[in-house]
Backbone as a printed PyTorch tensor [residue, N CA C, xyz], in Angstrom:
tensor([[[ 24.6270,  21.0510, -15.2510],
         [ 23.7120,  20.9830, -14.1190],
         [ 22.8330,  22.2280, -14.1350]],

        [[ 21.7360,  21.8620, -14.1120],
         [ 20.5610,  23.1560, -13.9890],
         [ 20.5100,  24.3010, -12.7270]],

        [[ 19.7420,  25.0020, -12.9740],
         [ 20.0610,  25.8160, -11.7250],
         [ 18.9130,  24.9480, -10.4630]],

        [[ 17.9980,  24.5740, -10.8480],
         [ 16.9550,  23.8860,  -9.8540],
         [ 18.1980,  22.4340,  -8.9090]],

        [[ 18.5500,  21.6040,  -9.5460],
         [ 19.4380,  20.6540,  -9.5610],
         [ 20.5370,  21.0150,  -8.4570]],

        [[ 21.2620,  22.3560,  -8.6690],
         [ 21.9590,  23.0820,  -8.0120],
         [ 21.3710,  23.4740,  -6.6270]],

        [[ 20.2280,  24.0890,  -6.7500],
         [ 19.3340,  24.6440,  -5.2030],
         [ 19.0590,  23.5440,  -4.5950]],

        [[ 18.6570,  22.1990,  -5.3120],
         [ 18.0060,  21.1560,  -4.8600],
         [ 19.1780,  20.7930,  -4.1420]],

        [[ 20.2000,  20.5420,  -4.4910],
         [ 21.4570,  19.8590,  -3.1940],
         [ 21.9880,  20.1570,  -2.6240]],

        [[ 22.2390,  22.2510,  -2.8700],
         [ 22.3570,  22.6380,  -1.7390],
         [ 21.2330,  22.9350,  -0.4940]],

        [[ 20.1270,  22.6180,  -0.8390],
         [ 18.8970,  22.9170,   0.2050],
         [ 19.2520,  21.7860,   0.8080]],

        [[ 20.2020,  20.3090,   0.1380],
         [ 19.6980,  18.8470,   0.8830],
         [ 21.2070,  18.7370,   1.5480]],

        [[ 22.0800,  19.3390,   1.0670],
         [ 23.5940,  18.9290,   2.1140],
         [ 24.1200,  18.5930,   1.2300]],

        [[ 25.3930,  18.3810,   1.2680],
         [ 25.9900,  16.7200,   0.6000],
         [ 25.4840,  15.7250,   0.9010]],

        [[ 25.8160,  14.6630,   0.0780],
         [ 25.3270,  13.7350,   0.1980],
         [ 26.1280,  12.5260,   1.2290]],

        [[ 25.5310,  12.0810,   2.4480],
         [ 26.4830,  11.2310,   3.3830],
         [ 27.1710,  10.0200,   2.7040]],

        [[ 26.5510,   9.2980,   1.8900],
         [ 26.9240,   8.1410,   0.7410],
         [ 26.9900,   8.4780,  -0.8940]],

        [[ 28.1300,   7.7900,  -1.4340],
         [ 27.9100,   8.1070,  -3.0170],
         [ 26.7990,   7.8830,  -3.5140]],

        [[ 26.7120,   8.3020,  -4.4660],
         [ 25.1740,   8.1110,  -5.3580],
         [ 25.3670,   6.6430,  -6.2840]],

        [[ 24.0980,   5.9690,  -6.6350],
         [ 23.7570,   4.9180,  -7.2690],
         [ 24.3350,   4.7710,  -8.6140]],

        [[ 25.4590,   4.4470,  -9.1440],
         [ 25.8000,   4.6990, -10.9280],
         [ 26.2190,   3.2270, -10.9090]],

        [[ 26.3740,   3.0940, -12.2550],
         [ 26.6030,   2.0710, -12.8760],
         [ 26.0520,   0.9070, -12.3780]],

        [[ 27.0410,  -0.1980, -12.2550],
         [ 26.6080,  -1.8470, -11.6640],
         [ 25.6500,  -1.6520, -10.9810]],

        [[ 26.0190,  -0.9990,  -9.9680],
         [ 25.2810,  -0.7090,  -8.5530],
         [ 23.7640,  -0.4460,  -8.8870]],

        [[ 23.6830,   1.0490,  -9.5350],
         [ 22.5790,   1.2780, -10.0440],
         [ 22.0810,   0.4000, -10.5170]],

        [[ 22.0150,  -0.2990, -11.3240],
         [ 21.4250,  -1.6530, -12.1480],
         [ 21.0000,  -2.2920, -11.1330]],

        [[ 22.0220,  -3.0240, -10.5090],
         [ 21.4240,  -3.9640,  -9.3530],
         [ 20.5250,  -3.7610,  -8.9790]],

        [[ 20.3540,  -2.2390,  -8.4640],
         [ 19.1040,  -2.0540,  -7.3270],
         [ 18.1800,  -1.9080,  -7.9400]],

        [[ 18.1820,  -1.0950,  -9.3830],
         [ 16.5580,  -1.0230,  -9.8480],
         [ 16.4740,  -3.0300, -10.2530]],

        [[ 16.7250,  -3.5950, -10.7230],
         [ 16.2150,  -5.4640, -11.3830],
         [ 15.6670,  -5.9670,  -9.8240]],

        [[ 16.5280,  -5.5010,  -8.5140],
         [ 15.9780,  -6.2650,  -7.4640],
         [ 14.8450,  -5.2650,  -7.0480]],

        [[ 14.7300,  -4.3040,  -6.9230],
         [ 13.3870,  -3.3490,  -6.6470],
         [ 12.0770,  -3.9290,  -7.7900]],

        [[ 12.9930,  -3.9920,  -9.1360],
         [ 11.1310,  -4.4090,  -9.9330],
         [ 10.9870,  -5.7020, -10.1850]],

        [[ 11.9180,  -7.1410,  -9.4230],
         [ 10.9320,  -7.9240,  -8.5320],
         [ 10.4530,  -7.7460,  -7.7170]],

        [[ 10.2810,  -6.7040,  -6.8210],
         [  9.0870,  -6.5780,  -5.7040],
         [  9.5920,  -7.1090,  -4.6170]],

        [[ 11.2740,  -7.2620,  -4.3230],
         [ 11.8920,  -7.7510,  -3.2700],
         [ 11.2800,  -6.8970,  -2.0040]],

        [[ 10.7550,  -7.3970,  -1.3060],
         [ 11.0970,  -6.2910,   0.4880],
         [ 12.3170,  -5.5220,   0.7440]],

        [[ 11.9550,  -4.2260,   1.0350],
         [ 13.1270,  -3.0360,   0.6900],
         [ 14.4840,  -3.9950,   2.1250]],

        [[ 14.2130,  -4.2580,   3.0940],
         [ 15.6020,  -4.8350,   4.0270],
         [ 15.8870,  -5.8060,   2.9430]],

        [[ 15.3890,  -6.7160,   2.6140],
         [ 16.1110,  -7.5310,   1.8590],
         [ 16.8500,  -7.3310,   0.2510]],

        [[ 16.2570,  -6.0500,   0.1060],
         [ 16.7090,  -5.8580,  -1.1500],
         [ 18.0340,  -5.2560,  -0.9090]],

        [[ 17.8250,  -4.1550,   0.7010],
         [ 19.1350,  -3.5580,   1.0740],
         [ 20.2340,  -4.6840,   1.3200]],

        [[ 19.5230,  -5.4270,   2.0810],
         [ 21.0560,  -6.4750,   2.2070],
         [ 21.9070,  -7.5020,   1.1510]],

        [[ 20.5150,  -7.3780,   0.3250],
         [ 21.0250,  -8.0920,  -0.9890],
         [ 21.8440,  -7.4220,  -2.1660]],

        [[ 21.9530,  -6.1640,  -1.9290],
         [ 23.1860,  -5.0080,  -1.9620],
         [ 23.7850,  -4.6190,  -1.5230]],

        [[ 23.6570,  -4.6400,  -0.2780],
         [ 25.1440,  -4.5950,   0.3070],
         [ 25.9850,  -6.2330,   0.2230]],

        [[ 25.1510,  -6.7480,   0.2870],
         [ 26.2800,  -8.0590,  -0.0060],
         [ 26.8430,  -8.3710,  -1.1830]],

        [[ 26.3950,  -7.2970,  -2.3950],
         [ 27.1620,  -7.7050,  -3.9860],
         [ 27.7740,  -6.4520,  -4.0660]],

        [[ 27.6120,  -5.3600,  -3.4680],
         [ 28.4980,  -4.2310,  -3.3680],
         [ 28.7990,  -3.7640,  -1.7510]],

        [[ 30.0060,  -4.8240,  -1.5380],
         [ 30.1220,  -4.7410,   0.0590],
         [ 30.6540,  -2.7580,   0.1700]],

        [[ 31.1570,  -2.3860,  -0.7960],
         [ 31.9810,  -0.5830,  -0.3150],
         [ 30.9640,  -0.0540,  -0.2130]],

        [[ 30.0180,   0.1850,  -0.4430],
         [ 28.7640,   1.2050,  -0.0360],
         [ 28.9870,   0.8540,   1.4060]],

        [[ 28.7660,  -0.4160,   2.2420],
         [ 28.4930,  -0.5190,   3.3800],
         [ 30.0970,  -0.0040,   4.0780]],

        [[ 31.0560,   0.3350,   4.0630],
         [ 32.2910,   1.2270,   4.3980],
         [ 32.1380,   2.5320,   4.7170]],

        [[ 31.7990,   3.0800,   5.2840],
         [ 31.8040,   4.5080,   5.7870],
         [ 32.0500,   5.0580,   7.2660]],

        [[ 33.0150,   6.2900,   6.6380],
         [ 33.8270,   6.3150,   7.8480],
         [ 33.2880,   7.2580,   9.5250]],

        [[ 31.8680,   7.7480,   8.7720],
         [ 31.3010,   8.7280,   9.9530],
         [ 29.9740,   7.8490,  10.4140]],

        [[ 29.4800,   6.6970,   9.3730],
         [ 28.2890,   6.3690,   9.5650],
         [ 28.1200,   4.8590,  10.2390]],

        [[ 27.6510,   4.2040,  11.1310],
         [ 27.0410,   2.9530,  11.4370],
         [ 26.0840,   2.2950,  10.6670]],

        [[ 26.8800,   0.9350,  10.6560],
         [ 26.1090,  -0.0690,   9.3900],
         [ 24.3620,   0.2060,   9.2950]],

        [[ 23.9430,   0.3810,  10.4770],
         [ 22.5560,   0.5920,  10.3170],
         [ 21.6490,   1.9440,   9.6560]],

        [[ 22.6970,   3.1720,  10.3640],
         [ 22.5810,   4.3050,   9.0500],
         [ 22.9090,   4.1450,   7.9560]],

        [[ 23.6420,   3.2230,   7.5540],
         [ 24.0430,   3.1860,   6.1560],
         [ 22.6730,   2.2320,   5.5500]],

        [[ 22.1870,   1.5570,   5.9830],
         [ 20.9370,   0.3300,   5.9850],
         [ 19.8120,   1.2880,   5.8330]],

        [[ 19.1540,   2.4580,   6.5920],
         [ 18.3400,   3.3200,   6.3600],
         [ 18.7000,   4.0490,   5.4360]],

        [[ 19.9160,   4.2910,   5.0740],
         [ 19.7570,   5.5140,   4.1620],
         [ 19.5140,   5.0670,   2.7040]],

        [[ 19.8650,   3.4970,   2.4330],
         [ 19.9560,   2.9540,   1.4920],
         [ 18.5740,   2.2000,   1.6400]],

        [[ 17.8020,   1.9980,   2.6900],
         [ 16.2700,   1.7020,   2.0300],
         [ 15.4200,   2.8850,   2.1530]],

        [[ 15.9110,   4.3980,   2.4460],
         [ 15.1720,   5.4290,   1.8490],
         [ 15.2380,   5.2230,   0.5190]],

        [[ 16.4860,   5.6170,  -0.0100],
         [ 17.0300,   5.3800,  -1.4740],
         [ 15.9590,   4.3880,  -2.5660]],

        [[ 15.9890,   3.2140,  -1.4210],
         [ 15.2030,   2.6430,  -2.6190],
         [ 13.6730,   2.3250,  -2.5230]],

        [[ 13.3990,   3.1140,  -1.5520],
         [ 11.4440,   3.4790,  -1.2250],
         [ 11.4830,   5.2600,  -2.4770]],

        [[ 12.3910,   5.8080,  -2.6060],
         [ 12.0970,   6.9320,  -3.4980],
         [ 12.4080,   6.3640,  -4.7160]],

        [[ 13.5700,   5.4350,  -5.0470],
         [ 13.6940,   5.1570,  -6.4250],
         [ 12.3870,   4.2860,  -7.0080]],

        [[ 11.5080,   3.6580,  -6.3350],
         [ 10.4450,   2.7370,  -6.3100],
         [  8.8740,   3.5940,  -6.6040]],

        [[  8.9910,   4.5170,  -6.0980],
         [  7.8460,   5.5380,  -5.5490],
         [  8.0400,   6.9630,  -6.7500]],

        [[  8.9640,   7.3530,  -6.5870],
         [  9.1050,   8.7310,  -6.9310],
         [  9.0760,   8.4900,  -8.5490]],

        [[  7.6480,   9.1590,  -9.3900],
         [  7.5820,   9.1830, -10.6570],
         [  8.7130,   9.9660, -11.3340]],

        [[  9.0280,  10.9510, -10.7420],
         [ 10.2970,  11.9500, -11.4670],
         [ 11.3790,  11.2570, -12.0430]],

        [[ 11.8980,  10.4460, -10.6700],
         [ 13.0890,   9.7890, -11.3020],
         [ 13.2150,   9.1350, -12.3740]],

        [[ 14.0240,   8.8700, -12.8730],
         [ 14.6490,   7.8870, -14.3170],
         [ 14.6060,   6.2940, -13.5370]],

        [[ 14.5210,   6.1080, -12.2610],
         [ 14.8010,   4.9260, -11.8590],
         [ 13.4540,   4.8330, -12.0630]],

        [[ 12.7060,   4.8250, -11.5140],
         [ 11.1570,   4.7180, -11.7220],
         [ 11.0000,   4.3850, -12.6150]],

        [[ 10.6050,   4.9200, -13.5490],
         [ 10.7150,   4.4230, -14.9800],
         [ 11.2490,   3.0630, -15.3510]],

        [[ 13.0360,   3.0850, -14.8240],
         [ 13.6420,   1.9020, -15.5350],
         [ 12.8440,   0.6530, -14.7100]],

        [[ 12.3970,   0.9790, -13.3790],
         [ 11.9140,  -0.2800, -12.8130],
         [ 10.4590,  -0.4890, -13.2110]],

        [[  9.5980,   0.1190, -13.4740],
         [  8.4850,  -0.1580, -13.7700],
         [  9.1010,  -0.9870, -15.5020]],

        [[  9.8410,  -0.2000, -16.4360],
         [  9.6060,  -1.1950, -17.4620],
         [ 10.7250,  -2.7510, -17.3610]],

        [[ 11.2680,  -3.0480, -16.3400],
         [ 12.0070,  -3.7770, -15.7800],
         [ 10.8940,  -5.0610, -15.2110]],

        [[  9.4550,  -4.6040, -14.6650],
         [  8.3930,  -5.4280, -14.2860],
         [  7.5440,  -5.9280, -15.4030]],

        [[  7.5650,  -4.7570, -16.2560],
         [  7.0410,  -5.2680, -17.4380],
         [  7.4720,  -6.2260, -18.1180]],

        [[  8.4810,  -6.0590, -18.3000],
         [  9.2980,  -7.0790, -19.2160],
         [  9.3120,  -8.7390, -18.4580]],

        [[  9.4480,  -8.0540, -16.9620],
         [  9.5160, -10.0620, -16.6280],
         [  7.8870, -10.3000, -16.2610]],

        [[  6.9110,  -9.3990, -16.2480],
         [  5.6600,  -9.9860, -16.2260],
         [  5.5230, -10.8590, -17.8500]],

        [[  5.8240, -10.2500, -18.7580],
         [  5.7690, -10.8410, -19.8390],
         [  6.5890, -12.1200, -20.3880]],

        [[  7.4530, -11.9460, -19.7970],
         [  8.4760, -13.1790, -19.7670],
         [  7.4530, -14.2550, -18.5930]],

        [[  6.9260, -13.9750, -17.5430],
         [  6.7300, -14.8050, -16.5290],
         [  5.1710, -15.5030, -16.9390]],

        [[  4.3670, -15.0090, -18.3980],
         [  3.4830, -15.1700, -18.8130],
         [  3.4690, -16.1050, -20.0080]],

        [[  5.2020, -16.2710, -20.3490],
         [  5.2140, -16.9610, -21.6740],
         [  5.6460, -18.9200, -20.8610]],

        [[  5.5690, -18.6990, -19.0760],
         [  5.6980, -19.6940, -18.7640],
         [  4.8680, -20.4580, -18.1280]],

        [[  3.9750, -21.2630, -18.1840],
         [  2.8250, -21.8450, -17.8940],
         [  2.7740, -21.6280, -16.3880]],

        [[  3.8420, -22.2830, -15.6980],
         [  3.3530, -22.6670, -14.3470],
         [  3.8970, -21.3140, -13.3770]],

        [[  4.3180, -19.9490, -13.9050],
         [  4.4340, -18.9210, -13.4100],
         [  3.3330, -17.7800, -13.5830]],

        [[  2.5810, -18.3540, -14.5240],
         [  1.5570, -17.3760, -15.3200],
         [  0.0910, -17.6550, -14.5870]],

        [[ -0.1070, -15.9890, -13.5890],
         [ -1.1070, -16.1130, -12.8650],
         [ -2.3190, -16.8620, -13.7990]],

        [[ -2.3940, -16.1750, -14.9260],
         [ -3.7210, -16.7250, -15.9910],
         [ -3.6330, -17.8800, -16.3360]],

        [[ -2.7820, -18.7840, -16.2300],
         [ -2.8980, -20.4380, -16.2130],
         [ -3.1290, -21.0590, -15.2250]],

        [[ -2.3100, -20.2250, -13.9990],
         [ -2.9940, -21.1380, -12.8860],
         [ -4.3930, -20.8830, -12.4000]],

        [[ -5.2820, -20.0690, -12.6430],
         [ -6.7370, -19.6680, -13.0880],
         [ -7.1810, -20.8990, -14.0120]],

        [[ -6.7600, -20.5440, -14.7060],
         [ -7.7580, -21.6510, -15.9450],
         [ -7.2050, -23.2060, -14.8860]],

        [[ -6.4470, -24.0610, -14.6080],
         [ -5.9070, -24.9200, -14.0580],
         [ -6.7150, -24.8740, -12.7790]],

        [[ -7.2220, -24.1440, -11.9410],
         [ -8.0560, -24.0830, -10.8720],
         [ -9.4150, -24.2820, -11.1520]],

        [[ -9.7670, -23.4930, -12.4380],
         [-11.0290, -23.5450, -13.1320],
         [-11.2550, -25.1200, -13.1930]],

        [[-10.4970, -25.6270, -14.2920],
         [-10.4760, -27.3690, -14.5870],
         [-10.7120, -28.0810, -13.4220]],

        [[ -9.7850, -27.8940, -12.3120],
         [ -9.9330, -28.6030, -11.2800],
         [-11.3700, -28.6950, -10.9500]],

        [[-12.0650, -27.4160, -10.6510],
         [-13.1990, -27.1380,  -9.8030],
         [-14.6400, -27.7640, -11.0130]],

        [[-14.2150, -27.8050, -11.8750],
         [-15.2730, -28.6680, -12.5750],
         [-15.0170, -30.2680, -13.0500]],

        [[-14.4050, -30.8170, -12.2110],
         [-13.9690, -32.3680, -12.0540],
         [-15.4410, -32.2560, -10.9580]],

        [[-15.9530, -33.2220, -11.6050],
         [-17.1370, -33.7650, -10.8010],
         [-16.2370, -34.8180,  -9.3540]],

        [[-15.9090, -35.3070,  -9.7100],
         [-15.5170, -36.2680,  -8.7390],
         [-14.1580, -35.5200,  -7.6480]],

        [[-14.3420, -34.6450,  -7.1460],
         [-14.2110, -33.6940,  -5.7180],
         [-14.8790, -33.3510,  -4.8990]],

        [[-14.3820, -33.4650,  -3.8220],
         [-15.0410, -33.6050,  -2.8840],
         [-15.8260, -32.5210,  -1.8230]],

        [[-16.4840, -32.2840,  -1.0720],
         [-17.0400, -30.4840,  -1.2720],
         [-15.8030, -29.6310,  -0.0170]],

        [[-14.9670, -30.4400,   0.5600],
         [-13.7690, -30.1050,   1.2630],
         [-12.7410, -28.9170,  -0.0130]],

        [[-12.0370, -30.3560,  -1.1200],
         [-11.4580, -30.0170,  -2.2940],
         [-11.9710, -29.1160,  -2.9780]],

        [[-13.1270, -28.9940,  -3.2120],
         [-13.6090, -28.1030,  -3.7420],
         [-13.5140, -26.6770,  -3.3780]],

        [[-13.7060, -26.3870,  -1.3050],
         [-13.2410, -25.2440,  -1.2840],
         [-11.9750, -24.9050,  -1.1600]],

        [[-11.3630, -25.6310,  -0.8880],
         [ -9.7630, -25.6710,  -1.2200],
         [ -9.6760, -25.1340,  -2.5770]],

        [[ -9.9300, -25.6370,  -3.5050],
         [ -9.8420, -24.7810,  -4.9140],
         [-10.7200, -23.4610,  -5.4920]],

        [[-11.6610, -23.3910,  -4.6540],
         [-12.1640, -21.9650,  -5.0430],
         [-11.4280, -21.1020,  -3.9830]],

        [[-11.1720, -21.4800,  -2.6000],
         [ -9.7940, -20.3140,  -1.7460],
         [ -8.8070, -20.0880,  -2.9360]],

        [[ -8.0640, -21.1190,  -3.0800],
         [ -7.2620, -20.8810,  -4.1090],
         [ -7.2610, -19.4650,  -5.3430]],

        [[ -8.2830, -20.1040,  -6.2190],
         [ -9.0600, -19.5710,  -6.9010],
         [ -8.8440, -17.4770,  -6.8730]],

        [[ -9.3310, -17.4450,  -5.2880],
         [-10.0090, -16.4240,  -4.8430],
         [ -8.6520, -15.7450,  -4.4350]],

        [[ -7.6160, -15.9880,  -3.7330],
         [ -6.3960, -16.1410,  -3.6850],
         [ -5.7320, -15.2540,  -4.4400]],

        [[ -5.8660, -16.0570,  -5.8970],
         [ -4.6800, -15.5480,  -7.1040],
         [ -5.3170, -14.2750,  -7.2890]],

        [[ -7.0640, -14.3490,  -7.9130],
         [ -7.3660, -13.0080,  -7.8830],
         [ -6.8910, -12.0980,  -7.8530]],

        [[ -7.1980, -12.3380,  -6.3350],
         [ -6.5680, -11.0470,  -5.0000],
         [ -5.3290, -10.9930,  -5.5860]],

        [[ -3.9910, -11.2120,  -5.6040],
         [ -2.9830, -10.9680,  -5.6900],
         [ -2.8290, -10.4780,  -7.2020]],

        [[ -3.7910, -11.0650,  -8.1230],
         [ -3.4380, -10.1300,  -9.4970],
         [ -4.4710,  -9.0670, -10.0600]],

        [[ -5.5670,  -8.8310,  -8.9440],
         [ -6.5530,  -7.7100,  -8.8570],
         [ -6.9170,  -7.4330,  -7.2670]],

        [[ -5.5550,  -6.5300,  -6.6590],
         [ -5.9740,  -6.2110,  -5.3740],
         [ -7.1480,  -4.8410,  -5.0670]],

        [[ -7.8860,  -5.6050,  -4.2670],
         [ -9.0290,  -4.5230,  -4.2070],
         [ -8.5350,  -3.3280,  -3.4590]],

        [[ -9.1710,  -2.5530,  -3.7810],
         [ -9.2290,  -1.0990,  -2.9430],
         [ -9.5890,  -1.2940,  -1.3350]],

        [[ -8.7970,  -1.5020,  -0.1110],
         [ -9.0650,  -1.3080,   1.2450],
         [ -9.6660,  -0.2320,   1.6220]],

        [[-10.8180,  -0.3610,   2.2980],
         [-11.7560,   0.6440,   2.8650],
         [-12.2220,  -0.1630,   4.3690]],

        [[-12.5110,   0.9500,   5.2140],
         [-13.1850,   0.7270,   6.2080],
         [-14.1850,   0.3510,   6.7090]],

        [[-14.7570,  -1.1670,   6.7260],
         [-16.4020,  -0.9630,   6.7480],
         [-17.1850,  -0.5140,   7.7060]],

        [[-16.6920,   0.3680,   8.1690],
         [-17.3760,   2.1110,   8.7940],
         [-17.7550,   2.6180,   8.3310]],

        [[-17.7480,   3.0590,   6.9210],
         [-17.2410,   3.9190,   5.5440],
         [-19.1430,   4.4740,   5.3090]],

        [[-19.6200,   3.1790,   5.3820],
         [-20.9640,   3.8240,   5.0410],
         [-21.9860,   4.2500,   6.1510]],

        [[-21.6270,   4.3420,   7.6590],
         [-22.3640,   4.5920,   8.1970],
         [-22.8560,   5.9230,   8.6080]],

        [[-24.1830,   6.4090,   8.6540],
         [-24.2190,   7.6200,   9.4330],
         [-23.3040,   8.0030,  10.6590]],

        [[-23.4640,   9.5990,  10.5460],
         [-22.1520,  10.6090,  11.8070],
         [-23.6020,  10.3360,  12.8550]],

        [[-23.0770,   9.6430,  13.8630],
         [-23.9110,   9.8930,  15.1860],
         [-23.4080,  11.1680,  16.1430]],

        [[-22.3690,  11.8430,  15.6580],
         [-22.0980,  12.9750,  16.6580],
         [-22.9330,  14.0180,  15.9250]],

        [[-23.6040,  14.4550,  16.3170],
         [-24.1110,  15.8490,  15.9270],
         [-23.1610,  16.8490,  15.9360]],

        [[-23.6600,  17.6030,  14.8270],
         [-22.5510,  19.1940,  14.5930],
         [-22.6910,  20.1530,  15.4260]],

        [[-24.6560,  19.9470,  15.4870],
         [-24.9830,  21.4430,  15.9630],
         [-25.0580,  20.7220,  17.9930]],

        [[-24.8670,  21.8190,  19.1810],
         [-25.4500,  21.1790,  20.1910],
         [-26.6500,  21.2990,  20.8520]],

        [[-27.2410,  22.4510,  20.3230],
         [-29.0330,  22.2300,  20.7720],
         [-29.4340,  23.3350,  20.1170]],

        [[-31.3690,  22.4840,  19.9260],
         [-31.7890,  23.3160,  19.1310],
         [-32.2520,  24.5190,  19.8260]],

        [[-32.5650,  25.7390,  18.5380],
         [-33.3520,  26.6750,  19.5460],
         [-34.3590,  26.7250,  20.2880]],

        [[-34.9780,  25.1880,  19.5750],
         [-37.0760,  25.5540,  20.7400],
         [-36.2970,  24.9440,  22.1160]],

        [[-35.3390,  24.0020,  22.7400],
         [-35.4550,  23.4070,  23.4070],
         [-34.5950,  24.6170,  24.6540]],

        [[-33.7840,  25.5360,  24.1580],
         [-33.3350,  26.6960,  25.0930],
         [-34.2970,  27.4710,  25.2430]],

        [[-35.0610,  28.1220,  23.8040],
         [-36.7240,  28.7400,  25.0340],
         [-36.9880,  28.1500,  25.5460]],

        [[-37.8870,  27.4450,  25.2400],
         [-38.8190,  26.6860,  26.6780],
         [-37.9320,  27.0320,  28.0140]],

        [[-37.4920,  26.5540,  28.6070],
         [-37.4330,  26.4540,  29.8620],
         [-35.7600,  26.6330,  30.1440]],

        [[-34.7520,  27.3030,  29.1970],
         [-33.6530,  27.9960,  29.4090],
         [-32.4630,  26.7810,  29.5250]],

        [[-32.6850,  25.5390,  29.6900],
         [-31.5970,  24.9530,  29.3760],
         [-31.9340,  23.4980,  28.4440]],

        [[-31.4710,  22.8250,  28.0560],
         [-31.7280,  21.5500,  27.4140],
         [-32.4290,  20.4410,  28.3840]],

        [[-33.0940,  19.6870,  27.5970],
         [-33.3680,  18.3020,  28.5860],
         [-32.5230,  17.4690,  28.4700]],

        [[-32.3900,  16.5790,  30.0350],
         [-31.0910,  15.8100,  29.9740],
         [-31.1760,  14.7340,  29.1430]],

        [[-30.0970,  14.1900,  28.6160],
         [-29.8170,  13.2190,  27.7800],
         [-28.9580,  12.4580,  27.7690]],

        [[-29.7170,  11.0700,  28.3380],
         [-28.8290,   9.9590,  28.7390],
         [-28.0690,   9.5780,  27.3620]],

        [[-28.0760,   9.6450,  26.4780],
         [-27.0700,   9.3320,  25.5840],
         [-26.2680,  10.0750,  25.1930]],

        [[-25.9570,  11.3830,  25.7350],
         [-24.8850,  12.3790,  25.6080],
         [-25.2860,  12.8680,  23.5700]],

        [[-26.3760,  13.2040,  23.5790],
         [-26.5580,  13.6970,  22.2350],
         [-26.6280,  13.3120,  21.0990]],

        [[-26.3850,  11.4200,  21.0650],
         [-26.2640,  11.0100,  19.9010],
         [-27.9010,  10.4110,  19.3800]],

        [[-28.7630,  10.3930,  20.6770],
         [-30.1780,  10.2530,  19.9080],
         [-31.2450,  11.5120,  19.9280]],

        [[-31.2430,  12.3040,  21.5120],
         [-32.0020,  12.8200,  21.6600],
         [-31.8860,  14.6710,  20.1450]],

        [[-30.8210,  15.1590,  20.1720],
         [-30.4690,  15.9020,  19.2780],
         [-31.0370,  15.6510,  17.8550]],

        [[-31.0950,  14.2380,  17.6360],
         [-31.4140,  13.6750,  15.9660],
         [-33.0690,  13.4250,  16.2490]],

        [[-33.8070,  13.7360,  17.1580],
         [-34.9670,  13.5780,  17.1680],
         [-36.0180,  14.7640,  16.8240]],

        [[-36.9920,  14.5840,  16.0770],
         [-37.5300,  16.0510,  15.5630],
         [-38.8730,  16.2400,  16.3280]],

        [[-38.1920,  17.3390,  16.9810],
         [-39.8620,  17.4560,  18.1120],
         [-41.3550,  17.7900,  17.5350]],

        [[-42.2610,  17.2870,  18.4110],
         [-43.8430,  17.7760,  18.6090],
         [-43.7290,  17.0540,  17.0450]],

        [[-43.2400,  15.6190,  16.9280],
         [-43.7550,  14.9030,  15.8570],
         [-45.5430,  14.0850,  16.6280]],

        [[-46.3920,  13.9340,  15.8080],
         [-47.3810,  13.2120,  16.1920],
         [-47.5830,  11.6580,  15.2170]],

        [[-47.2670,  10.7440,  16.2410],
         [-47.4000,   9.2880,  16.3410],
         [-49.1190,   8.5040,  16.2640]],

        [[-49.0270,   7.2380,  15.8310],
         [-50.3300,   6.5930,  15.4930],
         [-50.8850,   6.6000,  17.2090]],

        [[-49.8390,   5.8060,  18.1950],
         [-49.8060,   6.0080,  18.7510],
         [-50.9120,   7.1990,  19.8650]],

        [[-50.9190,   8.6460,  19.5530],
         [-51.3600,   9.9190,  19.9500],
         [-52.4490,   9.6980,  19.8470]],

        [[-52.9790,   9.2630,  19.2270],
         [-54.5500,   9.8160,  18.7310],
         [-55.2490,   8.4450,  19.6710]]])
């Protein structure tokens, strides 16, 4: 054991539950890199290794959190060795799940494709199969979520008044919009208007 390894568990306590080895271990990384939902993956381990859920200071439900921390870091955390084993654990059944037609996102694409160029559908069916379509996509090229706020101008101003408008006459003019138009306006502009 290293000396980091050493600081690292005494900075963290003992540990309230044994650690993940053997069977156990296995189990949880194959059900983590199907992409199970972490409660269900927890209960779907505690029900093939009922002694983890036995502990004599802790309630079934601490034992339920501590074991879907466990497996949000074994899932997440690049350091670990679990990481690893589960990412190439996805690999392997993406590739397996590709050598089978009707599991293989890219067939049911081309199979949606076919559909949608059958002339004889109807323009209902039709969007039924381009949702579809649009669907798988999404699920095998999820886009980047952004806010569509994202591109708008800051209507709060940084600054709160300019200097010509405190000479003049020592305080600001009032402003029914509390600063979000009159501030962004650039004075003694001359308009077609003027002349």
């Amino acid at each position: 054991m290293s000396n980091e390894t050493k600081t690292e568990s005494n900075r963290r306590g003992k540990l309230e539950m044994p650690r993940l080895e053997g069977e156990a271990l296995e189990f949880a990384e194959k059900i983590l890199s199907i992409g199970m939902p972490y409660r269900y993956a927890v209960q779907a381990f505690l029900d093939s290794f009922p002694s983890y859920a036995e502990h004599e200071t802790l309630t079934e439900s601490e034992i339920f959190e501590i074991l879907k921390s466990r497996f949000q870091r074994m899932r997440r955390d690049t350091r670990r060795a679990s990481y690893h084993k589960i990412k190439e654990n996805e690999a392997s059944l993406k590739d397996l799940l590709d050598c089978t037609p009707v599991a293989s996102p890219l067939m049911r694409l081309i199979e949606l494709e076919m559909m949608r160029q059958d002339r004889t559908l109807t323009c209902e069916q039709r969007l039924k199969v381009l949702g579809a379509a649009a669907r798988e996509v999404e699920r095998l090229m999820p886009r980047e979520r952004t806010s569509p706020f994202s591109g708008l101008p800051d209507l709060i101003p940084t600054k709160s008044t300019t200097p010509s408008e405190t000479e003049t006459n020592g305080k600001p003019p009032p402003d029914p919009f509390g600063g979000a138009m009159m501030q962004n306006v650039i004075p003694r502009q001359k308009t077609p208007e003027d002349d």
